[in-house]
Each structure stands twice: as structure tokens, then as C-alpha cells.
Coordinates of C-alpha atoms in Angstrom, one line a residue:
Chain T
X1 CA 0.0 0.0 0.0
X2 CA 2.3 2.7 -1.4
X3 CA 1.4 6.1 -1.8
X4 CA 3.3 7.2 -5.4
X5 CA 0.7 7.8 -7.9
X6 CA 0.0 10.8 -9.5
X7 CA -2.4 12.9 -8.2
X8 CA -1.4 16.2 -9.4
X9 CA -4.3 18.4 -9.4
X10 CA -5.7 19.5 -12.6
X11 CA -4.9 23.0 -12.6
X12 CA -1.4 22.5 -12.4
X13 CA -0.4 22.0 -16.7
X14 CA 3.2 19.7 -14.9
X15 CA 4.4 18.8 -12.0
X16 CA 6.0 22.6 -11.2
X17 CA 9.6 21.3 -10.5
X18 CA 9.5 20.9 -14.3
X19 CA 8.5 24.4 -14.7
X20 CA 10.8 25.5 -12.0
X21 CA 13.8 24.0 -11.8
X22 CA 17.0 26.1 -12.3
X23 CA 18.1 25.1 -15.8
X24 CA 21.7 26.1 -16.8
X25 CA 21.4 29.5 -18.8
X26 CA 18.6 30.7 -16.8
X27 CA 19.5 34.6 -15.6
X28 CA 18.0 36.0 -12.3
X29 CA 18.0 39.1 -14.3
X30 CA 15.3 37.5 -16.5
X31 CA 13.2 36.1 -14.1
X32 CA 9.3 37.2 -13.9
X33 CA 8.6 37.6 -10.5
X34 CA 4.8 38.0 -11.4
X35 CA 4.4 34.5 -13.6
X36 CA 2.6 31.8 -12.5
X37 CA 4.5 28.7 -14.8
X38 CA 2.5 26.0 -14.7
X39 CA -0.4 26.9 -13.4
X40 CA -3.6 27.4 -15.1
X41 CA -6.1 28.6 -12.8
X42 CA -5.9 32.1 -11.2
X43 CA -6.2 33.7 -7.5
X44 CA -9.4 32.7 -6.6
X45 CA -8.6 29.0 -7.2
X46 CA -5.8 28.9 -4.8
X47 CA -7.8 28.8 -1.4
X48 CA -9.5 25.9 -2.2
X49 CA -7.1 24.4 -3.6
X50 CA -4.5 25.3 -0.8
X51 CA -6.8 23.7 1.5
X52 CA -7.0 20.6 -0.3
X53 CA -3.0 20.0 -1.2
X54 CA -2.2 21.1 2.9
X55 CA -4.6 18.1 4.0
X56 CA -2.9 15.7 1.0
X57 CA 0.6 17.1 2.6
X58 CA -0.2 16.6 6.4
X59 CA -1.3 13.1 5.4
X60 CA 2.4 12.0 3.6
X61 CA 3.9 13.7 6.4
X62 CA 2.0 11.8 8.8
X63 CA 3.3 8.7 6.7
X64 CA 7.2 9.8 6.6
X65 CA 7.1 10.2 10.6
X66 CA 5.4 6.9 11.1
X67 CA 7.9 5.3 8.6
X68 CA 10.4 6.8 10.8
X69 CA 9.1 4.9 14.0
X70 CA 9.7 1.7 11.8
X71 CA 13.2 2.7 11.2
X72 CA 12.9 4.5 8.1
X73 CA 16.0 6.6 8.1
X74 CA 14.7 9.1 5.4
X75 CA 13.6 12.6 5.6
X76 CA 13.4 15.9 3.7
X77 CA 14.6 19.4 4.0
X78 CA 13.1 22.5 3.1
X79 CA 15.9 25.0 2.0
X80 CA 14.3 28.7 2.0
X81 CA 16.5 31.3 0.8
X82 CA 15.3 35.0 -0.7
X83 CA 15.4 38.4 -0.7
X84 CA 13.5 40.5 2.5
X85 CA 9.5 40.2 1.9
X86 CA 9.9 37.2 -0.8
X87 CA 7.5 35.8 1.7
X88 CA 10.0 32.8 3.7
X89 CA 8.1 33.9 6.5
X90 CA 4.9 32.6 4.8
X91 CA 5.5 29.7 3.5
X92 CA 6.9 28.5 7.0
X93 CA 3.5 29.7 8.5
X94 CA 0.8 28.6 5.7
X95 CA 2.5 25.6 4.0
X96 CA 5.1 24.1 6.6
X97 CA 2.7 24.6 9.1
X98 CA -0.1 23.1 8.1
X99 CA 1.4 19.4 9.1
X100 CA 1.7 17.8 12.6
X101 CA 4.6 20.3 14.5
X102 CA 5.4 16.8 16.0
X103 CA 7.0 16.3 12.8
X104 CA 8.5 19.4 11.7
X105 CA 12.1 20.6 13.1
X106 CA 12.0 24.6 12.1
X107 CA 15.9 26.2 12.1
X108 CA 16.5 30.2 11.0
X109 CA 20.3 31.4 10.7
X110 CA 20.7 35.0 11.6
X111 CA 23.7 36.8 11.9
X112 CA 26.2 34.1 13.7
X113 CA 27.0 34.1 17.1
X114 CA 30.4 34.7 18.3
X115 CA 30.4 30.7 19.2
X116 CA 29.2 30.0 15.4
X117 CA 32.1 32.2 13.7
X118 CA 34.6 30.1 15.9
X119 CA 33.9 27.0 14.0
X120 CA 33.8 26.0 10.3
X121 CA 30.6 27.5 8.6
X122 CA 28.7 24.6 8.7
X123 CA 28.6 23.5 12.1
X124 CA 25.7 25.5 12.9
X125 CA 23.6 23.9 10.3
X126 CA 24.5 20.5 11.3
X127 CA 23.0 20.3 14.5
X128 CA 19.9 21.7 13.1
X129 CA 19.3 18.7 10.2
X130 CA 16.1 17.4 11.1
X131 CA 16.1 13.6 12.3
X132 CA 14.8 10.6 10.4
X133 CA 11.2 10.9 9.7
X134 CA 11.0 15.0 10.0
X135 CA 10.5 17.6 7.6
X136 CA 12.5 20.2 8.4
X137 CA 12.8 24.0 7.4
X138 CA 15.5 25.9 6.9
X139 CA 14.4 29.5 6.8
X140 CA 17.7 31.3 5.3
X141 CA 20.7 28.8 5.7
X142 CA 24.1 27.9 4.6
X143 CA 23.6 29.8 1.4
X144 CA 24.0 32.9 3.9
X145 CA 27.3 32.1 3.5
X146 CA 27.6 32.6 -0.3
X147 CA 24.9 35.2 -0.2
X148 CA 25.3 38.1 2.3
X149 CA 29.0 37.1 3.2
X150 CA 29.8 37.4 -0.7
X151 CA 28.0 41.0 -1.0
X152 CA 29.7 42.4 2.2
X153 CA 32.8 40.9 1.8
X154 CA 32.5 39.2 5.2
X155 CA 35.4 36.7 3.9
X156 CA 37.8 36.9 1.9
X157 CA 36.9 35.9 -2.0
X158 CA 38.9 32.6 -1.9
X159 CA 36.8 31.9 1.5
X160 CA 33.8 32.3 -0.2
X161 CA 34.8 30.9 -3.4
X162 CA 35.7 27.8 -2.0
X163 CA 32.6 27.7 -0.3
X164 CA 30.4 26.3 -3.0
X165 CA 32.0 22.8 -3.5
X166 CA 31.8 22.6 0.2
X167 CA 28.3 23.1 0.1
X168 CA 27.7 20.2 -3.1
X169 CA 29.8 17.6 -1.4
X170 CA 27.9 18.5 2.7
X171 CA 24.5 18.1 0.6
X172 CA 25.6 14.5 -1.1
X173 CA 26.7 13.1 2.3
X174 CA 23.0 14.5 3.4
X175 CA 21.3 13.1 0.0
X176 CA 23.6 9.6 0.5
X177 CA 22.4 9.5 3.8
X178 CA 18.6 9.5 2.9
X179 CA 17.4 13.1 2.8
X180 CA 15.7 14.5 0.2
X181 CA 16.7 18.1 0.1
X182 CA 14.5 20.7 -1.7
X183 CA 15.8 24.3 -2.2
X184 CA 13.6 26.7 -3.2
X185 CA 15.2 30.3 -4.1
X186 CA 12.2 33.1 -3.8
X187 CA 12.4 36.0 -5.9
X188 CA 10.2 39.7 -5.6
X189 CA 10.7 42.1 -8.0
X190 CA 12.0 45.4 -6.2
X191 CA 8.6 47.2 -6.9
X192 CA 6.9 44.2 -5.2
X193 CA 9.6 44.7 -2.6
X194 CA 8.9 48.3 -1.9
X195 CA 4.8 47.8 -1.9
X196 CA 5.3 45.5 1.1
X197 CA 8.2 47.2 2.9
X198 CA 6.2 50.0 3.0
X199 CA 3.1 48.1 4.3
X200 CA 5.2 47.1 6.8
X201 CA 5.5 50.5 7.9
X202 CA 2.2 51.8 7.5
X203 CA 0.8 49.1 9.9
X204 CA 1.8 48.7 13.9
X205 CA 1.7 45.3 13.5
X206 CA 4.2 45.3 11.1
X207 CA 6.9 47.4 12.6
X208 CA 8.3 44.2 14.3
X209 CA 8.9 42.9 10.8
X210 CA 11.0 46.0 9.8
X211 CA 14.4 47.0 9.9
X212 CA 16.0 49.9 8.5
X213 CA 18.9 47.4 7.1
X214 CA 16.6 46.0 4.8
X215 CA 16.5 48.9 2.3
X216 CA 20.7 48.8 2.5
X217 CA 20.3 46.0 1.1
X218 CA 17.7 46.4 -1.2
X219 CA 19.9 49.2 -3.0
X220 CA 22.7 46.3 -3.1
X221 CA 20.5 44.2 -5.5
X222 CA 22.6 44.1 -8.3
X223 CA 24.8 42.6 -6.0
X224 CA 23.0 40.1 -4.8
X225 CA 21.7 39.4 -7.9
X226 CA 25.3 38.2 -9.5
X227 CA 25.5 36.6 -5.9
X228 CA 22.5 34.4 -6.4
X229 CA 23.3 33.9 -10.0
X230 CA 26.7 32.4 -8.9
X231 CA 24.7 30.4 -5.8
X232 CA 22.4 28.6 -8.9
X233 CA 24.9 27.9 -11.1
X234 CA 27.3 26.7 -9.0
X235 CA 25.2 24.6 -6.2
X236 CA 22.4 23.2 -8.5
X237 CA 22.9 19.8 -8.4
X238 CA 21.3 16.2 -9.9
X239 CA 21.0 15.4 -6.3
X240 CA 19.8 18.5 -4.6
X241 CA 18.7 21.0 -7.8
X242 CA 17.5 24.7 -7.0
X243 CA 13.4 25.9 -7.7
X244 CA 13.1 29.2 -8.8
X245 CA 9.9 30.4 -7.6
X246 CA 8.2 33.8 -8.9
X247 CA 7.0 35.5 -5.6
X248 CA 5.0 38.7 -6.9
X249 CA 2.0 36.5 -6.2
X250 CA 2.4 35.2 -2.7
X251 CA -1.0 32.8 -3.5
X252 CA 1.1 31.1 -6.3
X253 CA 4.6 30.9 -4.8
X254 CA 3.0 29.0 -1.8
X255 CA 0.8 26.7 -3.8
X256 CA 4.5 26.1 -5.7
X257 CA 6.3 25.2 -3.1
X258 CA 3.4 23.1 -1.2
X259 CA 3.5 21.0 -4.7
X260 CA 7.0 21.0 -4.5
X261 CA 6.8 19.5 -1.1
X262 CA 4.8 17.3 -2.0
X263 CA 6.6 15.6 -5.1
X264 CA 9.6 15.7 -2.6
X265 CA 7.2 13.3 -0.1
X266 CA 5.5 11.3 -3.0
X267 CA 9.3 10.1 -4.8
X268 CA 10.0 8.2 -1.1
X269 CA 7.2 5.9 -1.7
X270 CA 5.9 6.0 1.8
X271 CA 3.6 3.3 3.0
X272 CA 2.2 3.4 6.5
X273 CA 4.1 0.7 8.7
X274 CA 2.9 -3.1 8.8
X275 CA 2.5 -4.0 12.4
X276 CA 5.6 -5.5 14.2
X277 CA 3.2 -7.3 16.4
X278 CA 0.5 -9.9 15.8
X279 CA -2.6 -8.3 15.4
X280 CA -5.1 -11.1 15.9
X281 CA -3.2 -11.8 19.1
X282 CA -3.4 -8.2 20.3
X283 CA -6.8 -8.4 19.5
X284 CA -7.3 -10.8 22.3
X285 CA -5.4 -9.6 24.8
X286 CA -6.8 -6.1 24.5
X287 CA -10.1 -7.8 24.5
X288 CA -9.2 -9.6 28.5
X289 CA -7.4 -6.4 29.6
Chain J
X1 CA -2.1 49.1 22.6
X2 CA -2.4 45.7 24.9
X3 CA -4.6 42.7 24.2
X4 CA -5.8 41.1 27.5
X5 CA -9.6 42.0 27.4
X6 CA -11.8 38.9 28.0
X7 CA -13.2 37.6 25.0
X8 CA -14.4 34.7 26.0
X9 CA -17.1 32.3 24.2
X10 CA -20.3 32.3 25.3
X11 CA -20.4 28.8 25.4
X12 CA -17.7 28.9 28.5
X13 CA -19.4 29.7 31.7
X14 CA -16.2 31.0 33.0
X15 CA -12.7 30.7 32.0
X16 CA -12.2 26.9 31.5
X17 CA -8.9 27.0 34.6
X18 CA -11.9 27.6 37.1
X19 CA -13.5 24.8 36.0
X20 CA -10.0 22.8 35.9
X21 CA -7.3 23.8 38.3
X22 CA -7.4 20.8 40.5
X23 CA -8.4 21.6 44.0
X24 CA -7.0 20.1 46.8
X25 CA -9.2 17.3 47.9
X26 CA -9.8 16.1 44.3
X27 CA -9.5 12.6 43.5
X28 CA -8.2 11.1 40.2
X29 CA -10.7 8.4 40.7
X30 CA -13.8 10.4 41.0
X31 CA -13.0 12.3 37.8
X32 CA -15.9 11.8 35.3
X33 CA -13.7 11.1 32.1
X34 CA -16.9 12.3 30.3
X35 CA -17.9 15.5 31.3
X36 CA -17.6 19.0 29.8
X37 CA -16.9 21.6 32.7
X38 CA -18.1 24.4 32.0
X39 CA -18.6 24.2 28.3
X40 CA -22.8 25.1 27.6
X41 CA -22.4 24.2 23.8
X42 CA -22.3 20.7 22.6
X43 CA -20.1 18.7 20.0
X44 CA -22.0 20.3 16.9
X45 CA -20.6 23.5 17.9
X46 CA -16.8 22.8 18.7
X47 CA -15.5 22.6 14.9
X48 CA -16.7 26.2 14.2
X49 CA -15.3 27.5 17.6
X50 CA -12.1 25.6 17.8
X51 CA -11.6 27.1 14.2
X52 CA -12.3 30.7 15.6
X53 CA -9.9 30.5 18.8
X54 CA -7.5 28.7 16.4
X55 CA -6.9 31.8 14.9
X56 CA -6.9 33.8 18.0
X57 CA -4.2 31.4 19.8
X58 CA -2.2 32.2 16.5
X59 CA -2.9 35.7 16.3
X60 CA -1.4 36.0 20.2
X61 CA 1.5 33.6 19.5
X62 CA 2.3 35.9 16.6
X63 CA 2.1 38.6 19.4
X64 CA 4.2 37.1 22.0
X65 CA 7.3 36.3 19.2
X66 CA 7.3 39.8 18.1
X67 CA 7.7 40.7 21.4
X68 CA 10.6 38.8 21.9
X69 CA 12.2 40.3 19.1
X70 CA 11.7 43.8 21.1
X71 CA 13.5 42.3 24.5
X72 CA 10.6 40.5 26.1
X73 CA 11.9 37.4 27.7
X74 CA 8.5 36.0 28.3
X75 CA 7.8 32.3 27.3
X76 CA 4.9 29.6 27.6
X77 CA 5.1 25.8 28.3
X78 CA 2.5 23.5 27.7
X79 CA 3.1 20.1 29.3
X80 CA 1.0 17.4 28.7
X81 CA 0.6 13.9 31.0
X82 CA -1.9 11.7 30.3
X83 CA -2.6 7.7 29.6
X84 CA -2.1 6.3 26.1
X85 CA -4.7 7.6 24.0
X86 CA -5.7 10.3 26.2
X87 CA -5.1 12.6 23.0
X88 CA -2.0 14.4 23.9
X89 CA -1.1 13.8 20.1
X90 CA -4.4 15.2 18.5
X91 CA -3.9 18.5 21.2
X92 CA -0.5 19.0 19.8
X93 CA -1.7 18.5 16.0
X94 CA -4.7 20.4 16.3
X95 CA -4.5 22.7 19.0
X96 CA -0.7 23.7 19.4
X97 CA -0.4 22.8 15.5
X98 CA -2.4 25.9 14.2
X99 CA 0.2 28.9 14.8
X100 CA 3.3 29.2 13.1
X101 CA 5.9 26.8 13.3
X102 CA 8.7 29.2 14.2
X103 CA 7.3 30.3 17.1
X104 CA 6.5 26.5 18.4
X105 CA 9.6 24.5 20.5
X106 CA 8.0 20.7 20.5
X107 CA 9.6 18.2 22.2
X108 CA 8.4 14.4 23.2
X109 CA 10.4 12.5 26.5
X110 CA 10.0 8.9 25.7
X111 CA 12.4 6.4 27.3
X112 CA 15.8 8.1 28.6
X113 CA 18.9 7.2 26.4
X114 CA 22.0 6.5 27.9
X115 CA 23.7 9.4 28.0
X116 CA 19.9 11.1 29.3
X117 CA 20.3 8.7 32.2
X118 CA 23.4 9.5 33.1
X119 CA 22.7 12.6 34.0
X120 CA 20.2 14.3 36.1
X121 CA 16.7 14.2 35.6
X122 CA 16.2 17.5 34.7
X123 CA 18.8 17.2 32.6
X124 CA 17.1 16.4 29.1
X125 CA 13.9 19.1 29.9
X126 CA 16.4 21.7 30.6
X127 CA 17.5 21.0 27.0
X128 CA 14.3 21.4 25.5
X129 CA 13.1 24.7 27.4
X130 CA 11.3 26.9 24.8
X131 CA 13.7 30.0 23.9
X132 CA 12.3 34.2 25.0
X133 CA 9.1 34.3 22.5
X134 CA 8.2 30.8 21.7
X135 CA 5.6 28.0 22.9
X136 CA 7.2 25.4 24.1
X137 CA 4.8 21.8 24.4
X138 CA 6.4 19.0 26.4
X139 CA 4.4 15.4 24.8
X140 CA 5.6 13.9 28.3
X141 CA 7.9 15.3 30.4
X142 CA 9.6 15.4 33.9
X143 CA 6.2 14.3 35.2
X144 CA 7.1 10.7 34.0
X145 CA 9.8 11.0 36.2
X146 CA 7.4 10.3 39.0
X147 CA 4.6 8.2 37.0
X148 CA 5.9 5.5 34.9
X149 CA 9.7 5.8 37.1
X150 CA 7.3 5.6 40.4
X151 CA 5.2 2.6 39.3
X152 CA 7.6 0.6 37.7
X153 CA 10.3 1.3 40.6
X154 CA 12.8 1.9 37.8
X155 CA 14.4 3.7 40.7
X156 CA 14.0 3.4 44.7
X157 CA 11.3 5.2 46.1
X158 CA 13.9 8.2 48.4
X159 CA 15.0 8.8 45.0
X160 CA 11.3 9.7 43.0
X161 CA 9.8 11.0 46.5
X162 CA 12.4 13.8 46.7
X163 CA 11.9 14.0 42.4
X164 CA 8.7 16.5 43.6
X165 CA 10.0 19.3 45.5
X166 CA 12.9 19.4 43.0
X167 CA 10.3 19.7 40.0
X168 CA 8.8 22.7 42.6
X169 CA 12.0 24.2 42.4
X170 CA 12.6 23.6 39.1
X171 CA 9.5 25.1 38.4
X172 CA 9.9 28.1 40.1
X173 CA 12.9 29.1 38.8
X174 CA 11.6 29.1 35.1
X175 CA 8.3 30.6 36.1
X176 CA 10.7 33.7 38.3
X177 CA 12.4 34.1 35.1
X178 CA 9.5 34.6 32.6
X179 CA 8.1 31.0 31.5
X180 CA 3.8 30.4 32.0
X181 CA 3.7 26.7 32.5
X182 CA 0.5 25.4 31.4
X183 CA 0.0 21.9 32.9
X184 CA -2.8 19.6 31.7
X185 CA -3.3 15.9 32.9
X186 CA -5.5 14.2 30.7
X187 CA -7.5 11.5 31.4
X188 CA -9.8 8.8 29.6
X189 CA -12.0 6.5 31.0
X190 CA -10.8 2.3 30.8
X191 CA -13.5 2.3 28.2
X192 CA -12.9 4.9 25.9
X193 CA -8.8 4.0 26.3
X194 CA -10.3 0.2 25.1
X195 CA -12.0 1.9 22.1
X196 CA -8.8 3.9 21.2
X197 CA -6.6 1.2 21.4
X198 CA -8.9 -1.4 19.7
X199 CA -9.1 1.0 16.5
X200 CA -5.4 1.2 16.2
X201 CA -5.4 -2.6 15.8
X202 CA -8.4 -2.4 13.6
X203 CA -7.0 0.3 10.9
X204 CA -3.4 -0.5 9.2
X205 CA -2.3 3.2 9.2
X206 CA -2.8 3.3 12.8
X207 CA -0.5 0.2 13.1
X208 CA 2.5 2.4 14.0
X209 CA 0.6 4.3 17.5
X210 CA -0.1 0.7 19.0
X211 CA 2.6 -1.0 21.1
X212 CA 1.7 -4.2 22.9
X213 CA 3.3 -2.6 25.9
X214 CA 0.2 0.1 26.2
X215 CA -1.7 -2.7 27.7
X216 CA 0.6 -3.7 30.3
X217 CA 0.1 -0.3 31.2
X218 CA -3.3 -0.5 30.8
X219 CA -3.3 -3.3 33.7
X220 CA -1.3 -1.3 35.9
X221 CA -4.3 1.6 35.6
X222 CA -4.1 1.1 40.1
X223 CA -0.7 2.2 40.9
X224 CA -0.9 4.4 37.7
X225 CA -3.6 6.5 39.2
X226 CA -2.0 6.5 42.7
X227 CA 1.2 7.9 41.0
X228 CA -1.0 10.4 38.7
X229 CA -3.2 11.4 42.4
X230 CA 0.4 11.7 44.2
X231 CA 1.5 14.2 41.4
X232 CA -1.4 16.3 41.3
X233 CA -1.0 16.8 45.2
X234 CA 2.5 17.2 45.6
X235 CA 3.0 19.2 42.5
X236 CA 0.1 21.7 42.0
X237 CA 1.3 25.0 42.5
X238 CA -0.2 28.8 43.2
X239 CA 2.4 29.5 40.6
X240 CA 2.6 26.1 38.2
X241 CA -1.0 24.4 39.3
X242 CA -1.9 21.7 37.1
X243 CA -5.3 21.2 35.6
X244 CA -7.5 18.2 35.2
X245 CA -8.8 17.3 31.5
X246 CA -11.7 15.0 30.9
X247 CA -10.8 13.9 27.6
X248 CA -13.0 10.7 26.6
X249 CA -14.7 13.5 24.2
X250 CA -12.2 14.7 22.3
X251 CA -13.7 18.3 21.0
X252 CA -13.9 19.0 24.4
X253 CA -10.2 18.3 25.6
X254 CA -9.2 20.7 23.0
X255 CA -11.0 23.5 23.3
X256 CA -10.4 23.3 27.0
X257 CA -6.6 23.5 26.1
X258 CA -6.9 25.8 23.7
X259 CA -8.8 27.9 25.5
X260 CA -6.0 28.1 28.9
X261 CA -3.1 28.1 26.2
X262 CA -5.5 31.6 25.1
X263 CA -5.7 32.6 28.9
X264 CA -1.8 31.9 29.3
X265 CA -1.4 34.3 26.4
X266 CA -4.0 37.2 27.5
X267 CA -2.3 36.8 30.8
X268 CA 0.7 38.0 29.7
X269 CA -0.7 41.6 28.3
X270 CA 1.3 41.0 25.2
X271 CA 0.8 45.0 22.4
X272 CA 2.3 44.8 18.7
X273 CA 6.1 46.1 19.9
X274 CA 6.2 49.5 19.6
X275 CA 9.0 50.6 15.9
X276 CA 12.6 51.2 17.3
X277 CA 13.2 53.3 14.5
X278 CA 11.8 56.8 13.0
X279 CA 8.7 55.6 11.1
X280 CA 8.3 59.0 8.9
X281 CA 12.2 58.8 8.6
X282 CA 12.3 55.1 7.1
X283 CA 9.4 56.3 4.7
X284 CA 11.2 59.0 3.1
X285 CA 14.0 56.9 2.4
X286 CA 12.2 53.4 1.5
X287 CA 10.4 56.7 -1.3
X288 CA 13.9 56.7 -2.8
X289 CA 15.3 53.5 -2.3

């Protein structure tokens, strides 16, 4: 009693990786932050349909974590990584969320501690790999460390540089070791960008969410932008391949990366556990108890 | 701009810990597994409500982050004790599950490992404390440091008796430095626990909750309630008191959480923190960024 067959929803034209996936030759520059690839229904189909695919997801996950307590080794992890407002924030709270927190092992990397800079730049982000049978969610990660160090020259370039096949061969040993990584790069266009910065500051609920750092480095886009060119080129991998995701359109980027999700969830072929205990016997004895 | 106005349901008759906080004098085996304290509505009406003060718990939880990111140290713990199949599962899926990941510290205390065991009791909680800002939910806890450890003499009795004036002290130290423990005991009726079990063993995907041992258990129901009676008494503080769940209906035992997890929040008088930077000044320049 697997659970592999397709059951992509019809208003989805592929599965999106196949519309998302980072192809070599793409250009960040080129990206439309406002498309929808792939999908041919509009706003008003995504609550409904959002609804339905966070049920279909909480129901796999419920399967991976089981598998888990049968010794199931596997799990996945959620890479997030985009500019301020792309909407990481979101997806954690609407899609990630919408499964069994039992299951779910959330990690953000801020600024390092002073204990985190005196060890090797992944050591944070070890500790915070989810176990077997979790889905967890990285919300920014070790792609900081190609991404803002890079722009602000927080190493030096052969630092940085050499940072990228460090990152390829940590994700194989993960991927080797059963999980099944999905990295999603979220992308606003800079009008976008301003529209919800500035909500931010026209609401008091908000304010928390601002800081005047974010429109430094908002001005340093162009920078960023060869930075996350480098980052896709150089980390997208057979094994662990980046998802560019349009973000203009919050409704479609989290319907995206809920699919996404779940294609991760549906290629382990999860079955829920047979019983490693007679039944008919337990039966009985529960019976007398 | 604080949020600790009652807004309760008018289907409580008072705030649910009135009806809850166990009471000196209250026995664990007098407890009518099947009751609704103070709830005037029936099972028709708990889907639409538990939806509503979903969103409100979330709403709050959303509050009480943000105001860790201003400097508030504050914190909430939710432990949960209860028999197998008392729904300690379902509360965290349904009830702790609905706000947003980041904000939610989850951790489960099944059998101690080695290295757990050769420590201090307290040892592997202390570990798991919820960080300034975020809901922490304890499936199990210390508590079974003086349940299943006490009824299974897994260590001699000098050793658990003295275990509940150091949980006290334990307990007063995190509440002193900013932490609401929310306790809930939950308990199900031999009958309903029967049901619960029986339908694991009757439904393949719930294969993986049953474990032959829960019966054992089951049989030792006697001592278990001594230990559970013991607890309540020894433990139930002015500033950590526990409260007593009737859970054989299970829309009850949530809303009843959910609604003290609400009063934990309101409790805390959390306001939207106020912007640490010039809001007309980061307009003008977010204009020309």
C-alpha cells in the first residue's frame, strides 16, 4: 500500500519542478517575479485548492514520521532562501505549518553568534538537520554564507569561493544518507519589494517585521543578484537542484512550493508501517485487559 | 495598545482554569472522564469554535514572538501527562499545530537514552526549554519522572519522593524568570482508552501508535492513578498548578486546552512592539530606495 501515484491536481499544466527548476542559462535578471509557470487557474482557485494539497501534505507527512518509528531513516529538508518580503516567512507559517509540529524541526540562521564564527561554517547547520522521519525548514541557511558574506565581503573571496563545492559535497553526504533536500530560491521584484516594505511600515503590527537594514540592502540588489546567479549555477545539483519560484503573487509561490513538497514526499514511496506485532493476538489480549 | 480584554465564548461559563485547576481534595478516581466543565455548547458547535480560537491562539502567539524580538523574555510551556490515548497527540496537532511553526519549540520525553540517564533528571527538559518568545509543548515530560519511574520502581522510592520538591524548584525558577507553565493531565475513562486502542489494531495506518506494551500499562491503571493522584497533590502549585482534563470526548479536551493556552497568552498583556526606529524617517527613504 504505497502512496506514489500521481495525483497532481488539474490545474497545475506539470508537475512545477518541471516548470521551476534552475536550468543552466537561466539569468536571475530575467526572471518574472509575477508568472505563474504551470499553473492554469488564477487567485481565486488557490484557497481551495491550498486547503486541499495542505490536507494531501499533512497526510504524507504523517506517513514519513510513522515510517520513521519503523526505522525509516529518510527525511526531507526544506531549503528557503530569498530576498526580504519574498514571503519565507509565509511559506513556514501557511504551507510548513499546516502538518503535525510533531514532525516538523524549524531552524533560521541569523547573523552568527560569536560561538558559530569560531567554528567552520557549517557547524551551525548540522545540529539543526532534522532527524529521520521530520521535515525540516530551513528558513535562510548555509547559502548565507555565499549570499550576504559574498555581497559584504564578510570573507575573503577565496573563502567564499571555496565555499560552494563545500556546500555540493555537505548536501551529497546528506542526500547519500537519505534526505531528500528541496531548495527553493524566492524571488520579488524590487517594486513588489517596496509595496510590502512600506506596508510594513504603515501598519503597527508590522513594525516588528521592519528594519532599516533592509533597504541597505535592497539598494545592493545588483549585488545580490550576480550573488544568487553564482549560488544557482554553481550549487544546483542532480541530487539536490535549485526551484526558482516567482513570488510577486504570494497565492502562487506557496501553492508552488506546497506542490513541490509534496513531489519531494511522494518520490519516497511512503507506505504506513505493517504491524511488528500480531494483530489477531493483540486483539485478544486487549479484549481480556 | 495591549490585548488582555476577556473575550471569551459564550459557550464557557467562565474561564475553562476555574472549571480545571485541580483543587485540593480532588480525587483522580472520582474524575468523570466524560464530562464538559463548563462548556454550555455541545459537539456540533466545537468545529466552528475551535476554528475561531484557532486563529486567535495564533494571532497571540504571533504577538508574543514579536515581542521577543523587542527584548521581552516572556515564554509559555505546555506540558502534557496523560494515559495512552488520552489525545496528547491530537492536542499538539490540532491545537498547538495551528500557529506558526517558528514560534513553536515541540519536544516528546519517551524512554531516557543513555547518555539522558546519566545525568540528572532535569537534565534532558532543561535541554528542551522553549527559547524568550516561543511556545514550548512538552508530549511527556519530567512528570514521568514520578509516573511510569514511580510505578515501575525503575528507581528506589527516596529517589522519585524527593523527584517532587525538586520539579517545585525547578519550576519556580523558570516561572521567576518569565516562563507560563501550562500543565494539563489528561485523562480517559478504561473504556474509551479500550475503544482507542482497539481501533489502532483495527486500521493498518494506525499500526505504528499501538505498542503491545500500552496494555501492560493499561493493567497497571491502580498504581498508575496512585502515582497520577500523588503528582497532582505534591505538585500543583499557586504558581505552576496543574489542571484536570476530561478527555474521553475529544472536542472537548481541546478546546479546553486551547482555551488556557488563550488565557496563558491574554495573561501575559502582550501590544504589537512599539518601531525602534523613526517611522516617517524610514518612509522618506524606503520613497527613494
Amino acid at each position: 500500500m504505497t502512496d506514489s501515484s500521481s495525483d497532481l491536481p488539474e490545474l497545475w499544466t506539470h508537475e512545477p519542478h518541471i516548470h521551476l527548476e534552475f536550468k543552466p542559462g537561466d539569468s536571475v535578471a530575467a526572471i518574472d517575479t509575477n508568472a505563474t509557470p504551470g499553473f492554469r487557474g488564477s487567485k481565486s482557485d488557490a484557497p481551495a485548492l491550498q486547503e486541499e494539497r495542505n490536507a494531501r501534505y499533512a497526510e504524507l507527512q504523517e506517513m514519513l514520521y510513522a515510517s520513521s518509528r519503523a526505522g525509516d531513516h529518510r527525511r526531507i529538508l526544506l531549503v528557503l532562501q530569498g530576498m526580504d518580503t519574498a514571503g519565507k516567512g509565509g511559506i513556514v507559517k501557511h504551507v510548513v505549518g499546516s502538518a503535525n509540529p510533531q514532525g516538523i524541526q524549524y531552524a533560521s540562521f541569523g547573523k552568527p553568534t560569536e560561538e558559530e564564527l569560531a567554528h567552520d561554517f557549517l557547524w551551525r547547520i548540522e545540529k539543526k538537520l532534522p532527524a529521520a522521519g521530520h521535515i525540516g525548514v530551513f528558513d535562510r541557511s548555509h547559502y548565507e554564507d555565499v549570499l550576504i558574506v559574498r555581497v559584504h565581503d564578510l570573507v575573503p573571496p577565496d573563502v567564499w569561493g571555496g565555499r560552494y563545492e563545500l556546500i555540493n559535497d555537505f548536501e551529497k553526504r546528506l542526500v547519500d544518507d537519505g534526505t531528500t533536500i528541496v531548495k527553493v530560491a524566492m524571488f520579488v521584484s524590487l517594486d513588489e519589494q517596496k509595496k510590502r516594505l512600506s506596508e510594513r511600515l504603515d501598519r503597527p503590527d508590522k513594525y516588528w517585521k521592519y528594519n532599516p537594514a533592509d533597504i541597505d540592502e535592497r539598494l545592493l540588489w545588483p549585488k545580490y543578484q550576480e550573488a544568487y546567479q553564482a549560488m544557482l549555477e554553481r550549487t544546483s545539483t542532480d541530487y539536490a537542484p535549485w526551484h526558482v519560484i516567482p513570488c510577486d503573487r504570494k497565492w502562487y509561490s506557496r501553492l508552488a512550493i506546497l506542490e513541490l513538497l509534496i513531489e519531494a514526499l511522494k518520490g519516497l514511496d511512503l507506505a504506513w508501517p505493517p504491524a511488528d506485532f500480531d494483530v489477531e493476538a493483540e486483539k485478544v489480549r486487549l479484549a481480556q485487559a
